PDB file of C-alpha atoms and ligand atoms in Angstrom:
ATOM      1  CA  MET A 746      21.389  -7.557  10.207  1.00 70.00           C
ATOM      2  CA  GLN A 747      19.732  -3.469  10.658  1.00 75.00           C
ATOM      3  CA  TYR A 748      16.091  -3.311  12.245  1.00 80.00           C
ATOM      4  CA  THR A 749      13.537  -1.566  10.812  1.00 85.00           C
ATOM      5  CA  SER A 750      10.605  -0.270  12.447  1.00 91.00           C
ATOM      6  CA  ALA A 751       7.476  -2.204  12.851  1.00 91.00           C
ATOM      7  CA  VAL A 752       5.122  -0.574  10.577  1.00 90.00           C
ATOM      8  CA  GLY A 753       8.294  -0.024   8.055  1.00 91.00           C
ATOM      9  CA  ALA A 754       8.550  -3.895   7.682  1.00 92.00           C
ATOM     10  CA  GLY A 755       4.958  -3.773   7.814  1.00 94.00           C
ATOM     11  CA  LYS A 756       4.778  -1.409   4.614  1.00 96.00           C
ATOM     12  CA  LEU A 757       7.153  -3.032   3.492  1.00 95.00           C
ATOM     13  CA  ARG A 758       5.786  -6.483   3.580  1.00 95.00           C
ATOM     14  CA  ARG A 759       2.547  -5.040   2.337  1.00 97.00           C
ATOM     15  CA  LEU A 760       4.037  -3.038  -0.689  1.00 97.00           C
ATOM     16  CA  ARG A 761       5.699  -6.610  -2.423  1.00 96.00           C
ATOM     17  CA  ARG A 762       1.917  -8.164  -2.262  1.00 96.00           C
ATOM     18  CA  VAL A 763       1.273  -6.025  -4.306  1.00 97.00           C
ATOM     19  CA  PHE A 764       4.265  -5.653  -6.915  1.00 96.00           C
ATOM     20  CA  GLY A 765       6.567  -8.371  -8.303  1.00 92.00           C
ATOM     21  CA  ASP A 766      10.648  -8.617  -7.721  1.00 93.00           C
ATOM     22  CA  ASP A 767      10.276  -6.585 -10.505  1.00 96.00           C
ATOM     23  CA  GLY A 768       9.116  -3.918  -8.870  1.00 96.00           C
ATOM     24  CA  ARG A 769       6.356  -3.483 -11.400  1.00 98.00           C
ATOM     25  CA  SER A 770       2.088  -4.474 -10.911  1.00 98.00           C
ATOM     26  CA  VAL A 771       0.132  -5.333 -13.400  1.00 98.00           C
ATOM     27  CA  PHE A 772      -3.355  -4.360 -11.193  1.00 98.00           C
ATOM     28  CA  VAL A 773      -6.947  -4.955 -12.172  1.00 98.00           C
ATOM     29  CA  ALA A 774      -9.812  -3.114 -11.176  1.00 97.00           C
ATOM     30  CA  ILE A 775     -12.884  -4.529 -10.126  1.00 96.00           C
ATOM     31  CA  ASP A 776     -14.150  -2.025  -7.648  1.00 94.00           C
ATOM     32  CA  HIS A 777     -16.341   0.193 -10.405  1.00 88.00           C
ATOM     33  CA  ALA A 778     -20.190  -0.667  -9.372  1.00 85.00           C
ATOM     34  CA  ALA A 779     -19.671   1.213  -6.115  1.00 86.00           C
ATOM     35  CA  TYR A 780     -19.014   4.040  -7.843  1.00 82.00           C
ATOM     36  CA  MET A 781     -19.251   4.232 -11.392  1.00 81.00           C
ATOM     37  CA  GLY A 782     -22.157   2.433 -12.920  1.00 78.00           C
ATOM     38  CA  GLU A 783     -21.600  -0.692 -14.186  1.00 83.00           C
ATOM     39  CA  GLY A 784     -19.377  -2.879 -12.914  1.00 86.00           C
ATOM     40  CA  PRO A 785     -17.877  -5.896 -13.448  1.00 88.00           C
ATOM     41  CA  PRO A 786     -20.000  -8.744 -13.947  1.00 87.00           C
ATOM     42  CA  LEU A 787     -19.813 -11.216 -10.681  1.00 93.00           C
ATOM     43  CA  GLY A 788     -19.513 -15.300 -10.632  1.00 89.00           C
ATOM     44  CA  GLU A 789     -17.225 -16.773 -13.135  1.00 90.00           C
ATOM     45  CA  PRO A 790     -15.561 -13.775 -14.369  1.00 90.00           C
ATOM     46  CA  MET A 791     -14.363 -12.768 -11.281  1.00 93.00           C
ATOM     47  CA  ARG A 792     -12.430 -16.376 -10.546  1.00 95.00           C
ATOM     48  CA  GLU A 793     -10.783 -15.993 -14.184  1.00 96.00           C
ATOM     49  CA  ILE A 794      -9.811 -12.806 -13.523  1.00 97.00           C
ATOM     50  CA  ALA A 795      -8.059 -14.282 -10.458  1.00 97.00           C
ATOM     51  CA  ALA A 796      -6.934 -17.135 -12.135  1.00 97.00           C
ATOM     52  CA  GLY A 797      -4.721 -15.135 -14.767  1.00 96.00           C
ATOM     53  CA  ARG A 798      -2.667 -14.398 -11.778  1.00 97.00           C
ATOM     54  CA  PRO A 799      -2.984 -10.593 -10.700  1.00 97.00           C
ATOM     55  CA  ASP A 800       0.065  -8.734  -8.774  1.00 98.00           C
ATOM     56  CA  GLY A 801      -3.259  -6.708  -7.664  1.00 98.00           C
ATOM     57  CA  VAL A 802      -7.219  -6.194  -7.714  1.00 98.00           C
ATOM     58  CA  LEU A 803      -8.644  -2.806  -6.439  1.00 98.00           C
ATOM     59  CA  ALA A 804     -11.773  -4.473  -4.584  1.00 97.00           C
ATOM     60  CA  THR A 805     -14.286  -2.386  -2.834  1.00 97.00           C
ATOM     61  CA  TRP A 806     -15.591  -3.906   0.594  1.00 97.00           C
ATOM     62  CA  HIS A 807     -18.216  -6.537  -0.576  1.00 96.00           C
ATOM     63  CA  LEU A 808     -15.705  -8.137  -3.221  1.00 96.00           C
ATOM     64  CA  ALA A 809     -12.747  -8.446  -0.826  1.00 97.00           C
ATOM     65  CA  ARG A 810     -15.057  -9.940   1.176  1.00 97.00           C
ATOM     66  CA  ALA A 811     -16.981 -12.659  -1.556  1.00 96.00           C
ATOM     67  CA  TYR A 812     -13.719 -13.290  -3.631  1.00 96.00           C
ATOM     68  CA  ALA A 813     -11.153 -13.632  -0.710  1.00 96.00           C
ATOM     69  CA  GLY A 814     -10.112 -17.099  -1.528  1.00 96.00           C
ATOM     70  CA  GLU A 815      -9.609 -16.627  -5.322  1.00 95.00           C
ATOM     71  CA  PHE A 816      -7.892 -13.420  -5.292  1.00 96.00           C
ATOM     72  CA  ALA A 817      -6.149 -14.618  -1.907  1.00 95.00           C
ATOM     73  CA  ARG A 818      -2.269 -14.865  -5.039  1.00 95.00           C
ATOM     74  CA  SER A 819      -3.234 -11.098  -5.743  1.00 97.00           C
ATOM     75  CA  GLY A 820      -2.527  -8.085  -3.591  1.00 98.00           C
ATOM     76  CA  LEU A 821      -5.826  -6.397  -2.241  1.00 98.00           C
ATOM     77  CA  VAL A 822      -6.004  -3.115  -2.388  1.00 98.00           C
ATOM     78  CA  LEU A 823      -9.399  -1.559  -0.571  1.00 98.00           C
ATOM     79  CA  ARG A 824     -11.338   1.223  -2.131  1.00 97.00           C
ATOM     80  CA  VAL A 825     -12.028   3.130   1.018  1.00 97.00           C
ATOM     81  CA  ASP A 826     -14.175   6.338  -0.309  1.00 95.00           C
ATOM     82  CA  GLY A 827     -17.189   6.520  -2.632  1.00 91.00           C
ATOM     83  CA  GLY A 828     -20.298   6.692  -0.632  1.00 82.00           C
ATOM     84  CA  SER A 829     -21.791   8.494  -3.297  1.00 78.00           C
ATOM     85  CA  SER A 830     -22.610   6.655  -6.564  1.00 77.00           C
ATOM     86  CA  GLU A 831     -22.268   9.643  -9.022  1.00 67.00           C
ATOM     87  CA  ILE A 832     -18.043  10.070  -8.776  1.00 59.00           C
ATOM     88  CA  GLY A 833     -18.139   8.915 -11.774  1.00 53.00           C
ATOM     89  CA  GLU A 834     -14.973  10.271 -13.354  1.00 53.00           C
ATOM     90  CA  PHE A 835     -15.415  13.281 -13.944  1.00 53.00           C
ATOM     91  CA  PRO A 836     -17.284  14.937 -10.750  1.00 53.00           C
ATOM     92  CA  ALA A 837     -19.669  18.155 -10.965  1.00 66.00           C
ATOM     93  CA  GLY A 838     -18.106  18.364  -7.637  1.00 78.00           C
ATOM     94  CA  ASP A 839     -16.987  16.080  -5.042  1.00 85.00           C
ATOM     95  CA  THR A 840     -19.296  14.298  -3.319  1.00 83.00           C
ATOM     96  CA  SER A 841     -16.530  11.414  -1.623  1.00 88.00           C
ATOM     97  CA  SER A 842     -16.129  10.168   1.948  1.00 93.00           C
ATOM     98  CA  ILE A 843     -13.624   8.113   4.008  1.00 96.00           C
ATOM     99  CA  LEU A 844     -15.673   5.246   3.953  1.00 96.00           C
ATOM    100  CA  TYR A 845     -13.792   3.083   5.981  1.00 97.00           C
ATOM    101  CA  THR A 846     -11.561   3.192   8.572  1.00 97.00           C
ATOM    102  CA  VAL A 847      -7.569   1.706   8.437  1.00 97.00           C
ATOM    103  CA  GLU A 848      -8.402  -1.165  11.036  1.00 97.00           C
ATOM    104  CA  GLU A 849     -10.921  -1.960   8.682  1.00 98.00           C
ATOM    105  CA  ALA A 850      -9.423  -2.334   5.870  1.00 98.00           C
ATOM    106  CA  LEU A 851      -6.748  -4.690   7.919  1.00 97.00           C
ATOM    107  CA  LYS A 852      -9.243  -6.829   9.048  1.00 97.00           C
ATOM    108  CA  VAL A 853     -10.293  -7.276   5.844  1.00 97.00           C
ATOM    109  CA  GLY A 854      -7.228  -8.007   4.589  1.00 97.00           C
ATOM    110  CA  ALA A 855      -6.190  -5.395   2.484  1.00 98.00           C
ATOM    111  CA  ASP A 856      -2.197  -4.702   1.151  1.00 98.00           C
ATOM    112  CA  CYS A 857      -3.093  -1.343   0.390  1.00 98.00           C
ATOM    113  CA  LEU A 858      -5.958   1.049   0.726  1.00 98.00           C
ATOM    114  CA  VAL A 859      -7.291   3.561  -3.286  1.00 98.00           C
ATOM    115  CA  MET A 860      -9.045   6.922  -3.442  1.00 97.00           C
ATOM    116  CA  LEU A 861      -9.118   9.681  -5.499  1.00 95.00           C
ATOM    117  CA  GLY A 862      -7.346  13.122  -5.734  1.00 96.00           C
ATOM    118  CA  PHE A 863      -8.720  15.374  -8.318  1.00 94.00           C
ATOM    119  CA  PRO A 864      -6.575  18.409  -7.716  1.00 95.00           C
ATOM    120  CA  GLY A 865      -7.009  21.427  -9.904  1.00 93.00           C
ATOM    121  CA  ALA A 866     -10.509  21.103  -9.296  1.00 90.00           C
ATOM    122  CA  PRO A 867     -12.515  23.667  -8.364  1.00 89.00           C
ATOM    123  CA  ASP A 868     -13.229  21.946  -4.590  1.00 91.00           C
ATOM    124  CA  GLU A 869      -9.574  19.966  -4.678  1.00 94.00           C
ATOM    125  CA  GLU A 870      -9.543  20.993  -1.555  1.00 94.00           C
ATOM    126  CA  LYS A 871     -11.913  17.805  -0.281  1.00 95.00           C
ATOM    127  CA  SER A 872     -10.606  15.321  -1.889  1.00 95.00           C
ATOM    128  CA  LEU A 873      -6.442  16.148  -1.120  1.00 97.00           C
ATOM    129  CA  THR A 874      -6.981  16.605   1.966  1.00 98.00           C
ATOM    130  CA  ARG A 875      -9.164  13.379   2.767  1.00 97.00           C
ATOM    131  CA  LEU A 876      -5.738  12.217   0.797  1.00 98.00           C
ATOM    132  CA  ALA A 877      -3.994  13.415   3.245  1.00 98.00           C
ATOM    133  CA  ARG A 878      -5.622  12.757   6.364  1.00 98.00           C
ATOM    134  CA  VAL A 879      -5.538   9.239   5.315  1.00 98.00           C
ATOM    135  CA  CYS A 880      -2.012   9.005   3.997  1.00 98.00           C
ATOM    136  CA  ALA A 881      -0.764  10.255   7.586  1.00 98.00           C
ATOM    137  CA  GLU A 882      -3.291   7.391   9.368  1.00 98.00           C
ATOM    138  CA  ALA A 883      -2.449   4.318   7.162  1.00 98.00           C
ATOM    139  CA  GLU A 884       1.301   5.232   8.319  1.00 97.00           C
ATOM    140  CA  THR A 885       0.511   4.049  11.827  1.00 96.00           C
ATOM    141  CA  VAL A 886       0.013   0.486  10.477  1.00 96.00           C
ATOM    142  CA  GLY A 887       2.392   0.320   8.026  1.00 97.00           C
ATOM    143  CA  LEU A 888      -0.780   0.474   5.534  1.00 98.00           C
ATOM    144  CA  PRO A 889       0.247   2.021   1.997  1.00 98.00           C
ATOM    145  CA  VAL A 890      -2.091   4.139   0.035  1.00 98.00           C
ATOM    146  CA  MET A 891      -3.074   4.120  -3.215  1.00 98.00           C
ATOM    147  CA  ALA A 892      -3.645   7.358  -4.929  1.00 98.00           C
ATOM    148  CA  GLU A 893      -5.966   7.877  -7.913  1.00 97.00           C
ATOM    149  CA  MET A 894      -5.058  11.307  -9.129  1.00 96.00           C
ATOM    150  CA  ILE A 895      -7.033  12.810 -11.421  1.00 94.00           C
ATOM    151  CA  PRO A 896      -6.139  16.802 -12.721  1.00 92.00           C
ATOM    152  CA  GLY A 897      -8.990  18.827 -13.056  1.00 88.00           C
ATOM    153  CA  GLY A 898      -7.142  21.450 -15.273  1.00 80.00           C
ATOM    154  CA  TRP A 899      -6.413  24.312 -12.971  1.00 82.00           C
ATOM    155  CA  GLY A 900      -9.532  26.324 -14.753  1.00 78.00           C
ATOM    156  CA  ARG A 901      -7.947  25.473 -18.021  1.00 76.00           C
ATOM    157  CA  ALA A 902     -10.045  23.866 -20.343  1.00 74.00           C
ATOM    158  CA  VAL A 903      -7.975  21.136 -21.554  1.00 75.00           C
ATOM    159  CA  PRO A 904      -7.242  19.034 -17.859  1.00 77.00           C
ATOM    160  CA  TRP A 905      -5.527  16.335 -19.034  1.00 84.00           C
ATOM    161  CA  THR A 906      -2.423  17.416 -20.736  1.00 91.00           C
ATOM    162  CA  VAL A 907       1.134  16.437 -19.692  1.00 92.00           C
ATOM    163  CA  GLU A 908       2.283  18.339 -17.357  1.00 93.00           C
ATOM    164  CA  ASN A 909      -0.728  18.667 -15.354  1.00 93.00           C
ATOM    165  CA  VAL A 910      -0.956  14.389 -15.189  1.00 95.00           C
ATOM    166  CA  ALA A 911       3.194  14.746 -13.949  1.00 96.00           C
ATOM    167  CA  ARG A 912       1.863  18.039 -11.497  1.00 96.00           C
ATOM    168  CA  ALA A 913      -1.640  16.196 -10.341  1.00 97.00           C
ATOM    169  CA  ALA A 914       0.928  12.407  -9.808  1.00 98.00           C
ATOM    170  CA  ARG A 915       3.851  14.347  -7.944  1.00 98.00           C
ATOM    171  CA  ILE A 916       0.668  16.194  -5.564  1.00 98.00           C
ATOM    172  CA  GLY A 917      -0.567  12.914  -4.402  1.00 98.00           C
ATOM    173  CA  ALA A 918       3.240  11.486  -3.825  1.00 98.00           C
ATOM    174  CA  GLU A 919       3.603  14.594  -1.797  1.00 98.00           C
ATOM    175  CA  LEU A 920       0.477  14.115   0.305  1.00 98.00           C
ATOM    176  CA  GLY A 921       1.895  11.147   1.212  1.00 98.00           C
ATOM    177  CA  ALA A 922       0.824   8.630  -1.142  1.00 98.00           C
ATOM    178  CA  ASP A 923       2.549   5.366  -1.958  1.00 98.00           C
ATOM    179  CA  ILE A 924       1.856   4.716  -5.243  1.00 98.00           C
ATOM    180  CA  ILE A 925       0.322   6.760  -7.633  1.00 98.00           C
ATOM    181  CA  LYS A 926      -2.486   5.572 -10.139  1.00 98.00           C
ATOM    182  CA  THR A 927      -3.587   8.301 -12.988  1.00 97.00           C
ATOM    183  CA  MET A 928      -3.622   8.782 -16.908  1.00 90.00           C
ATOM    184  CA  CYS A 929      -1.637   8.592 -19.427  1.00 89.00           C
ATOM    185  CA  PRO A 930      -1.682  11.847 -21.196  1.00 83.00           C
ATOM    186  CA  GLY A 931      -1.470  10.620 -24.578  1.00 84.00           C
ATOM    187  CA  PRO A 932       0.691   7.848 -26.169  1.00 90.00           C
ATOM    188  CA  PRO A 933       2.653   5.325 -23.678  1.00 92.00           C
ATOM    189  CA  GLU A 934       5.763   7.425 -24.528  1.00 92.00           C
ATOM    190  CA  GLU A 935       4.115  10.078 -22.680  1.00 92.00           C
ATOM    191  CA  PHE A 936       4.071   8.960 -19.334  1.00 95.00           C
ATOM    192  CA  ALA A 937       7.884   9.272 -18.646  1.00 97.00           C
ATOM    193  CA  ALA A 938       7.148  13.319 -18.071  1.00 96.00           C
ATOM    194  CA  VAL A 939       5.038  11.757 -15.561  1.00 96.00           C
ATOM    195  CA  ALA A 940       6.916   8.924 -14.308  1.00 97.00           C
ATOM    196  CA  GLU A 941      10.541  11.070 -14.012  1.00 96.00           C
ATOM    197  CA  ALA A 942       8.143  14.010 -11.788  1.00 94.00           C
ATOM    198  CA  CYS A 943       7.531  11.317  -9.007  1.00 97.00           C
ATOM    199  CA  PRO A 944       9.041  10.218  -6.439  1.00 97.00           C
ATOM    200  CA  VAL A 945       6.770   6.808  -5.915  1.00 98.00           C
ATOM    201  CA  PRO A 946       5.855   4.247  -8.821  1.00 98.00           C
ATOM    202  CA  VAL A 947       3.393   5.581 -11.215  1.00 98.00           C
ATOM    203  CA  VAL A 948       0.893   2.652 -12.917  1.00 98.00           C
ATOM    204  CA  ALA A 949      -1.665   4.357 -15.923  1.00 97.00           C
ATOM    205  CA  LEU A 950      -4.933   3.700 -15.699  1.00 95.00           C
ATOM    206  CA  GLY A 951      -7.424   2.349 -18.421  1.00 90.00           C
ATOM    207  CA  GLY A 952     -10.583   3.772 -19.020  1.00 85.00           C
ATOM    208  CA  PRO A 953     -13.180   2.897 -21.366  1.00 86.00           C
ATOM    209  CA  LYS A 954     -12.670  -0.466 -23.080  1.00 87.00           C
ATOM    210  CA  MET A 955     -10.350  -0.481 -26.523  1.00 89.00           C
ATOM    211  CA  ASP A 956     -11.683  -2.253 -29.631  1.00 88.00           C
ATOM    212  CA  ASN A 957      -8.314  -4.025 -29.801  1.00 93.00           C
ATOM    213  CA  GLU A 958      -6.722  -6.182 -27.169  1.00 94.00           C
ATOM    214  CA  ASP A 959      -3.438  -6.260 -28.685  1.00 95.00           C
ATOM    215  CA  GLU A 960      -2.983  -2.332 -28.705  1.00 95.00           C
ATOM    216  CA  LEU A 961      -4.027  -2.601 -24.796  1.00 96.00           C
ATOM    217  CA  VAL A 962      -1.442  -4.991 -24.091  1.00 97.00           C
ATOM    218  CA  ALA A 963       0.729  -2.584 -26.591  1.00 96.00           C
ATOM    219  CA  VAL A 964       0.345   0.102 -23.416  1.00 96.00           C
ATOM    220  CA  ALA A 965       1.067  -1.246 -21.017  1.00 97.00           C
ATOM    221  CA  LYS A 966       4.508  -1.983 -22.696  1.00 97.00           C
ATOM    222  CA  GLY A 967       4.590   1.560 -23.015  1.00 97.00           C
ATOM    223  CA  ILE A 968       4.173   2.263 -20.072  1.00 97.00           C
ATOM    224  CA  VAL A 969       6.878   0.242 -18.434  1.00 97.00           C
ATOM    225  CA  ALA A 970       9.061   0.710 -21.351  1.00 97.00           C
ATOM    226  CA  ALA A 971       8.600   4.767 -20.697  1.00 97.00           C
ATOM    227  CA  GLY A 972       9.152   4.158 -16.550  1.00 97.00           C
ATOM    228  CA  GLY A 973       6.157   3.662 -15.366  1.00 98.00           C
ATOM    229  CA  ALA A 974       5.483   1.354 -12.784  1.00 98.00           C
ATOM    230  CA  GLY A 975       3.049  -0.866 -14.665  1.00 98.00           C
ATOM    231  CA  VAL A 976      -0.776  -1.501 -15.244  1.00 98.00           C
ATOM    232  CA  ALA A 977      -4.139  -0.870 -12.968  1.00 98.00           C
ATOM    233  CA  PHE A 978      -6.943  -1.524 -15.762  1.00 97.00           C
ATOM    234  CA  GLY A 979     -10.102  -2.211 -15.403  1.00 95.00           C
ATOM    235  CA  ARG A 980     -12.849  -1.915 -18.060  1.00 94.00           C
ATOM    236  CA  ASN A 981     -10.600  -3.955 -20.284  1.00 95.00           C
ATOM    237  CA  VAL A 982     -10.160  -6.555 -18.494  1.00 96.00           C
ATOM    238  CA  TRP A 983     -13.477  -7.422 -16.803  1.00 94.00           C
ATOM    239  CA  GLY A 984     -14.857  -6.491 -20.470  1.00 91.00           C
ATOM    240  CA  ALA A 985     -12.932  -8.657 -22.310  1.00 93.00           C
ATOM    241  CA  GLU A 986     -14.447 -12.183 -23.958  1.00 92.00           C
ATOM    242  CA  LYS A 987     -11.531 -13.701 -22.177  1.00 95.00           C
ATOM    243  CA  PRO A 988     -10.055 -12.685 -18.945  1.00 96.00           C
ATOM    244  CA  ARG A 989      -7.761 -14.625 -17.865  1.00 97.00           C
ATOM    245  CA  GLN A 990      -5.492 -14.870 -21.125  1.00 97.00           C
ATOM    246  CA  LEU A 991      -5.961 -11.071 -21.072  1.00 97.00           C
ATOM    247  CA  VAL A 992      -4.381 -10.410 -17.445  1.00 97.00           C
ATOM    248  CA  GLU A 993      -1.752 -13.084 -18.333  1.00 97.00           C
ATOM    249  CA  ARG A 994      -0.843 -11.253 -21.620  1.00 97.00           C
ATOM    250  CA  LEU A 995      -0.712  -7.880 -19.308  1.00 98.00           C
ATOM    251  CA  ARG A 996       0.964  -9.856 -16.837  1.00 98.00           C
ATOM    252  CA  GLU A 997       3.701 -10.819 -20.301  1.00 97.00           C
ATOM    253  CA  ALA A 998       3.732  -6.665 -21.854  1.00 97.00           C
ATOM    254  CA  VAL A 999       4.780  -5.480 -18.013  1.00 98.00           C
ATOM    255  CA  HIS A1000       7.448  -8.290 -16.382  1.00 97.00           C
ATOM    256  CA  GLY A1001       8.561 -10.284 -19.393  1.00 93.00           C
ATOM    257  CA  PRO A1002       8.145 -13.029 -21.014  1.00 86.00           C
ATOM    258  CA  GLU A1003       8.370 -15.455 -17.940  1.00 76.00           C
ATOM    259  CA  ALA A1004       5.341 -13.979 -16.456  1.00 74.00           C
ATOM    260  CA  GLY A1005       2.982 -14.618 -18.813  1.00 62.00           C
TER     261      GLY A1005
HETATM  262  O1  G3H Q1894     -10.567   2.403  -9.350  1.00 59.54           O
HETATM  263  C1  G3H Q1894     -11.017   2.008 -10.975  1.00 59.54           C
HETATM  264  C2  G3H Q1894     -10.810   2.532 -11.723  1.00 59.54           C
HETATM  265  O2  G3H Q1894      -9.819   3.653 -12.300  1.00 59.54           O
HETATM  266  C3  G3H Q1894     -11.684   2.147 -13.154  1.00 59.54           C
HETATM  267  O3  G3H Q1894     -10.529   1.049 -14.055  1.00 59.54           O
HETATM  268  P1  G3H Q1894     -10.800   1.467 -15.702  1.00 59.54           P
HETATM  269  O4  G3H Q1894     -11.088   3.053 -15.835  1.00 59.54           O
HETATM  270  O5  G3H Q1894      -9.491   0.640 -16.338  1.00 59.54           O
HETATM  271  O6  G3H Q1894     -12.225   0.988 -16.204  1.00 59.54           O
END
């Protein structure tokens, strides 16, 4: 029998809570209302998402508490940065802080933490320092961290090139993150360069709502085919007419037919 440290075992168990046996995951992001303006509708739509059995949900403190029962079978990825309602997708300047300690996150049942990193932004040192500090602290209690890496462009006009997204993902991993969430820089095939460059699993974020669900499901399939570990979609799921069915379709796209 081979023993691992207690915190190592804790991290392993928590990572298993947010990934399937195949090492892939369908995360649903429901944390928008705290910092991105419009957020997911409460009540029945939340229960609908939960009924689709996402592998994990990216949630705020409130949603983690309010829907603890509904999402008990999905891993909880707690948003720990924020404190400004102007963070959005493209911050003019970094106004974010760390809101919760790792102990508080454990109390609410977090299996993982999520926070943003903006490498290549003019004030990148703020978010990258926060990320590194939280990763180091979370490591001491065996709590994984998902870094949402949004490249700022390193002074160039077009920030989301394949090279920049791959570089951003790698930076997140180097600073200590266990999972990277980042954008797909173009067609899903291009995610291969991002996944290959990164030593930890990378999942693709969703972005604004698409008109066609078939296309969204095809993107999820393409991400996995390109070596991505899955998807973390928000608006496209909670904005769907039938969120439960969409989560099931995404599960099938990411994990294969028996998972749907
Ligand atoms: O955690 C929040 C997400 O980054 C936003 O998700 P979304 O772009 O798929 O709506």
